[in-house]
Amino acid sequence: MLEVDQITTRYGAITALHSASLEVRAGELVALVGPNGAGKTTLLNTVAGLLRPATGSIRFEGNDIPGTEPARLVRAGLALVPEHRRIFK
């Protein structure tokens, strides 16, 4: 369903995420944990299309997604809900 293979994401000259890989299959529940600054948000923002990876590949349901508009990814079923947005108010 979701395959992240060896992605590197940079903010200018700073590498924020180096060679990250992740696979999530249909029906799986996955938790991404780590200390502040570990790259969790950068990884999720890259998968959601808010950042573009410098290297590596991201596939969602068999389709390459880097460069795809975030709105198209949401329509395809891939979305990121940031914290502290009071979505259940």
Short mmCIF file of N, CA and C in Angstrom, two decimals:
data_model
loop_
_atom_site.label_atom_id
_atom_site.label_comp_id
_atom_site.label_asym_id
_atom_site.label_seq_id
_atom_site.Cartn_x
_atom_site.Cartn_y
_atom_site.Cartn_z
N MET A 1 0.81 -1.18 0.00
CA MET A 1 0.00 0.00 0.00
C MET A 1 0.87 1.26 0.00
N LEU A 2 1.81 1.38 0.98
CA LEU A 2 2.73 2.52 1.03
C LEU A 2 4.15 1.98 1.14
N GLU A 3 5.00 2.39 0.21
CA GLU A 3 6.40 1.98 0.22
C GLU A 3 7.28 3.21 0.15
N VAL A 4 8.10 3.40 1.15
CA VAL A 4 9.07 4.48 1.20
C VAL A 4 10.43 3.81 1.14
N ASP A 5 11.22 4.12 0.11
CA ASP A 5 12.48 3.42 -0.09
C ASP A 5 13.65 4.38 -0.18
N GLN A 6 14.45 4.39 0.88
CA GLN A 6 15.72 5.12 0.90
C GLN A 6 15.56 6.60 0.56
N ILE A 7 14.56 7.28 1.15
CA ILE A 7 14.40 8.70 0.84
C ILE A 7 15.30 9.56 1.71
N THR A 8 15.81 10.60 1.10
CA THR A 8 16.58 11.64 1.78
C THR A 8 15.86 12.94 1.50
N THR A 9 15.62 13.72 2.54
CA THR A 9 14.95 15.01 2.39
C THR A 9 15.84 16.08 3.00
N ARG A 10 15.94 17.20 2.30
CA ARG A 10 16.80 18.29 2.76
C ARG A 10 16.02 19.59 2.88
N TYR A 11 16.45 20.41 3.80
CA TYR A 11 16.01 21.80 3.90
C TYR A 11 17.22 22.62 3.48
N GLY A 12 17.27 23.01 2.22
CA GLY A 12 18.45 23.68 1.70
C GLY A 12 19.63 22.74 1.74
N ALA A 13 20.72 23.17 2.39
CA ALA A 13 21.93 22.35 2.47
C ALA A 13 21.88 21.36 3.64
N ILE A 14 20.85 21.46 4.47
CA ILE A 14 20.76 20.61 5.66
C ILE A 14 19.96 19.35 5.37
N THR A 15 20.58 18.19 5.59
CA THR A 15 19.88 16.91 5.42
C THR A 15 19.10 16.63 6.70
N ALA A 16 17.77 16.60 6.57
CA ALA A 16 16.91 16.36 7.73
C ALA A 16 16.52 14.89 7.86
N LEU A 17 16.57 14.17 6.75
CA LEU A 17 16.19 12.77 6.73
C LEU A 17 17.13 12.06 5.77
N HIS A 18 17.77 10.99 6.24
CA HIS A 18 18.78 10.32 5.41
C HIS A 18 18.43 8.84 5.23
N SER A 19 18.17 8.45 4.00
CA SER A 19 17.96 7.04 3.63
C SER A 19 16.89 6.34 4.46
N ALA A 20 15.75 6.99 4.62
CA ALA A 20 14.65 6.39 5.40
C ALA A 20 13.83 5.45 4.54
N SER A 21 13.46 4.32 5.11
CA SER A 21 12.62 3.34 4.42
C SER A 21 11.50 2.91 5.36
N LEU A 22 10.35 2.62 4.76
CA LEU A 22 9.18 2.22 5.53
C LEU A 22 8.22 1.52 4.59
N GLU A 23 7.57 0.48 5.08
CA GLU A 23 6.54 -0.19 4.28
C GLU A 23 5.32 -0.41 5.16
N VAL A 24 4.17 -0.01 4.66
CA VAL A 24 2.90 -0.21 5.36
C VAL A 24 1.98 -0.96 4.42
N ARG A 25 1.53 -2.13 4.85
CA ARG A 25 0.63 -2.94 4.03
C ARG A 25 -0.81 -2.68 4.43
N ALA A 26 -1.72 -3.01 3.54
CA ALA A 26 -3.15 -2.83 3.82
C ALA A 26 -3.53 -3.53 5.11
N GLY A 27 -4.27 -2.84 5.96
CA GLY A 27 -4.71 -3.41 7.22
C GLY A 27 -3.75 -3.26 8.37
N GLU A 28 -2.53 -2.82 8.11
CA GLU A 28 -1.55 -2.64 9.18
C GLU A 28 -1.74 -1.30 9.88
N LEU A 29 -1.40 -1.28 11.14
CA LEU A 29 -1.37 -0.07 11.93
C LEU A 29 0.08 0.13 12.34
N VAL A 30 0.64 1.29 12.01
CA VAL A 30 2.06 1.54 12.25
C VAL A 30 2.22 2.79 13.11
N ALA A 31 3.10 2.73 14.09
CA ALA A 31 3.43 3.89 14.92
C ALA A 31 4.85 4.33 14.57
N LEU A 32 5.03 5.62 14.41
CA LEU A 32 6.34 6.19 14.12
C LEU A 32 6.76 6.95 15.37
N VAL A 33 7.76 6.45 16.08
CA VAL A 33 8.18 7.05 17.34
C VAL A 33 9.66 7.41 17.29
N GLY A 34 10.04 8.39 18.08
CA GLY A 34 11.43 8.80 18.16
C GLY A 34 11.53 10.14 18.87
N PRO A 35 12.74 10.53 19.25
CA PRO A 35 12.92 11.79 19.96
C PRO A 35 12.73 12.99 19.04
N ASN A 36 12.62 14.17 19.66
CA ASN A 36 12.55 15.41 18.88
C ASN A 36 13.75 15.49 17.95
N GLY A 37 13.51 15.91 16.73
CA GLY A 37 14.59 16.07 15.76
C GLY A 37 15.00 14.82 15.04
N ALA A 38 14.30 13.72 15.27
CA ALA A 38 14.67 12.44 14.64
C ALA A 38 14.24 12.35 13.17
N GLY A 39 13.31 13.21 12.74
CA GLY A 39 12.87 13.20 11.35
C GLY A 39 11.46 12.68 11.13
N LYS A 40 10.71 12.45 12.20
CA LYS A 40 9.35 11.91 12.07
C LYS A 40 8.46 12.84 11.24
N THR A 41 8.43 14.11 11.59
CA THR A 41 7.59 15.07 10.87
C THR A 41 8.09 15.26 9.45
N THR A 42 9.39 15.31 9.25
CA THR A 42 9.94 15.44 7.90
C THR A 42 9.55 14.25 7.05
N LEU A 43 9.61 13.04 7.60
CA LEU A 43 9.20 11.85 6.86
C LEU A 43 7.74 11.95 6.46
N LEU A 44 6.87 12.27 7.42
CA LEU A 44 5.44 12.35 7.12
C LEU A 44 5.12 13.47 6.13
N ASN A 45 5.77 14.62 6.28
CA ASN A 45 5.56 15.71 5.33
C ASN A 45 6.03 15.35 3.93
N THR A 46 7.09 14.57 3.84
CA THR A 46 7.59 14.13 2.54
C THR A 46 6.62 13.14 1.91
N VAL A 47 6.14 12.19 2.68
CA VAL A 47 5.18 11.21 2.17
C VAL A 47 3.89 11.91 1.73
N ALA A 48 3.46 12.92 2.49
CA ALA A 48 2.21 13.62 2.18
C ALA A 48 2.34 14.61 1.03
N GLY A 49 3.55 14.76 0.49
CA GLY A 49 3.75 15.64 -0.66
C GLY A 49 4.02 17.09 -0.31
N LEU A 50 4.21 17.38 0.98
CA LEU A 50 4.49 18.75 1.39
C LEU A 50 5.96 19.10 1.21
N LEU A 51 6.81 18.09 1.19
CA LEU A 51 8.24 18.24 0.90
C LEU A 51 8.60 17.25 -0.20
N ARG A 52 9.60 17.59 -0.99
CA ARG A 52 10.02 16.70 -2.06
C ARG A 52 11.32 16.01 -1.65
N PRO A 53 11.39 14.69 -1.78
CA PRO A 53 12.63 13.99 -1.42
C PRO A 53 13.75 14.31 -2.40
N ALA A 54 14.98 14.42 -1.89
CA ALA A 54 16.13 14.64 -2.76
C ALA A 54 16.51 13.34 -3.47
N THR A 55 16.35 12.22 -2.77
CA THR A 55 16.64 10.90 -3.35
C THR A 55 15.62 9.90 -2.84
N GLY A 56 15.58 8.75 -3.46
CA GLY A 56 14.71 7.67 -3.04
C GLY A 56 13.37 7.69 -3.75
N SER A 57 12.50 6.77 -3.35
CA SER A 57 11.19 6.68 -3.99
C SER A 57 10.09 6.48 -2.95
N ILE A 58 8.90 6.96 -3.32
CA ILE A 58 7.71 6.78 -2.49
C ILE A 58 6.61 6.30 -3.42
N ARG A 59 5.99 5.18 -3.03
CA ARG A 59 4.90 4.63 -3.84
C ARG A 59 3.69 4.42 -2.94
N PHE A 60 2.53 4.84 -3.45
CA PHE A 60 1.27 4.64 -2.74
C PHE A 60 0.33 3.89 -3.66
N GLU A 61 -0.08 2.72 -3.23
CA GLU A 61 -0.92 1.84 -4.03
C GLU A 61 -0.33 1.60 -5.42
N GLY A 62 1.00 1.43 -5.45
CA GLY A 62 1.70 1.09 -6.68
C GLY A 62 2.09 2.26 -7.56
N ASN A 63 1.72 3.49 -7.17
CA ASN A 63 2.03 4.67 -7.98
C ASN A 63 3.12 5.51 -7.33
N ASP A 64 4.08 5.97 -8.15
CA ASP A 64 5.10 6.90 -7.65
C ASP A 64 4.40 8.20 -7.29
N ILE A 65 4.69 8.75 -6.10
CA ILE A 65 3.97 9.95 -5.70
C ILE A 65 4.80 11.22 -5.52
N PRO A 66 6.14 11.17 -5.47
CA PRO A 66 6.85 12.45 -5.36
C PRO A 66 6.49 13.38 -6.52
N GLY A 67 6.21 14.63 -6.18
CA GLY A 67 5.83 15.61 -7.19
C GLY A 67 4.33 15.70 -7.40
N THR A 68 3.57 14.78 -6.80
CA THR A 68 2.12 14.82 -6.91
C THR A 68 1.57 15.88 -5.96
N GLU A 69 0.60 16.66 -6.42
CA GLU A 69 -0.02 17.68 -5.57
C GLU A 69 -0.60 17.03 -4.32
N PRO A 70 -0.39 17.64 -3.14
CA PRO A 70 -0.98 17.08 -1.93
C PRO A 70 -2.49 16.87 -2.03
N ALA A 71 -3.20 17.76 -2.70
CA ALA A 71 -4.66 17.62 -2.84
C ALA A 71 -5.02 16.34 -3.60
N ARG A 72 -4.23 15.98 -4.59
CA ARG A 72 -4.47 14.72 -5.33
C ARG A 72 -4.21 13.51 -4.44
N LEU A 73 -3.19 13.61 -3.59
CA LEU A 73 -2.90 12.50 -2.67
C LEU A 73 -4.04 12.31 -1.68
N VAL A 74 -4.61 13.41 -1.20
CA VAL A 74 -5.74 13.32 -0.27
C VAL A 74 -6.91 12.64 -0.96
N ARG A 75 -7.20 13.02 -2.19
CA ARG A 75 -8.30 12.38 -2.94
C ARG A 75 -8.04 10.89 -3.15
N ALA A 76 -6.76 10.51 -3.21
CA ALA A 76 -6.40 9.09 -3.39
C ALA A 76 -6.43 8.32 -2.07
N GLY A 77 -6.59 9.05 -0.95
CA GLY A 77 -6.69 8.39 0.35
C GLY A 77 -5.49 8.53 1.25
N LEU A 78 -4.56 9.41 0.90
CA LEU A 78 -3.36 9.62 1.71
C LEU A 78 -3.40 11.04 2.27
N ALA A 79 -3.48 11.16 3.59
CA ALA A 79 -3.60 12.48 4.21
C ALA A 79 -2.77 12.56 5.48
N LEU A 80 -2.38 13.76 5.83
CA LEU A 80 -1.64 14.04 7.05
C LEU A 80 -2.49 14.99 7.88
N VAL A 81 -2.73 14.63 9.14
CA VAL A 81 -3.48 15.49 10.05
C VAL A 81 -2.50 15.98 11.11
N PRO A 82 -2.08 17.26 11.01
CA PRO A 82 -1.11 17.78 11.98
C PRO A 82 -1.70 17.84 13.39
N GLU A 83 -0.80 17.79 14.38
CA GLU A 83 -1.25 17.87 15.76
C GLU A 83 -1.75 19.27 16.10
N HIS A 84 -2.50 19.37 17.19
CA HIS A 84 -2.97 20.65 17.73
C HIS A 84 -3.88 21.41 16.78
N ARG A 85 -4.69 20.73 16.01
CA ARG A 85 -5.60 21.42 15.09
C ARG A 85 -7.06 21.32 15.53
N ARG A 86 -7.31 20.76 16.71
CA ARG A 86 -8.65 20.66 17.28
C ARG A 86 -9.63 20.04 16.30
N ILE A 87 -9.25 18.93 15.69
CA ILE A 87 -10.10 18.32 14.68
C ILE A 87 -11.34 17.66 15.26
N PHE A 88 -11.36 17.41 16.57
CA PHE A 88 -12.53 16.77 17.18
C PHE A 88 -13.31 17.73 18.06
N LYS A 89 -13.16 19.01 17.86
CA LYS A 89 -13.84 20.03 18.67
C LYS A 89 -15.34 19.97 18.46
#
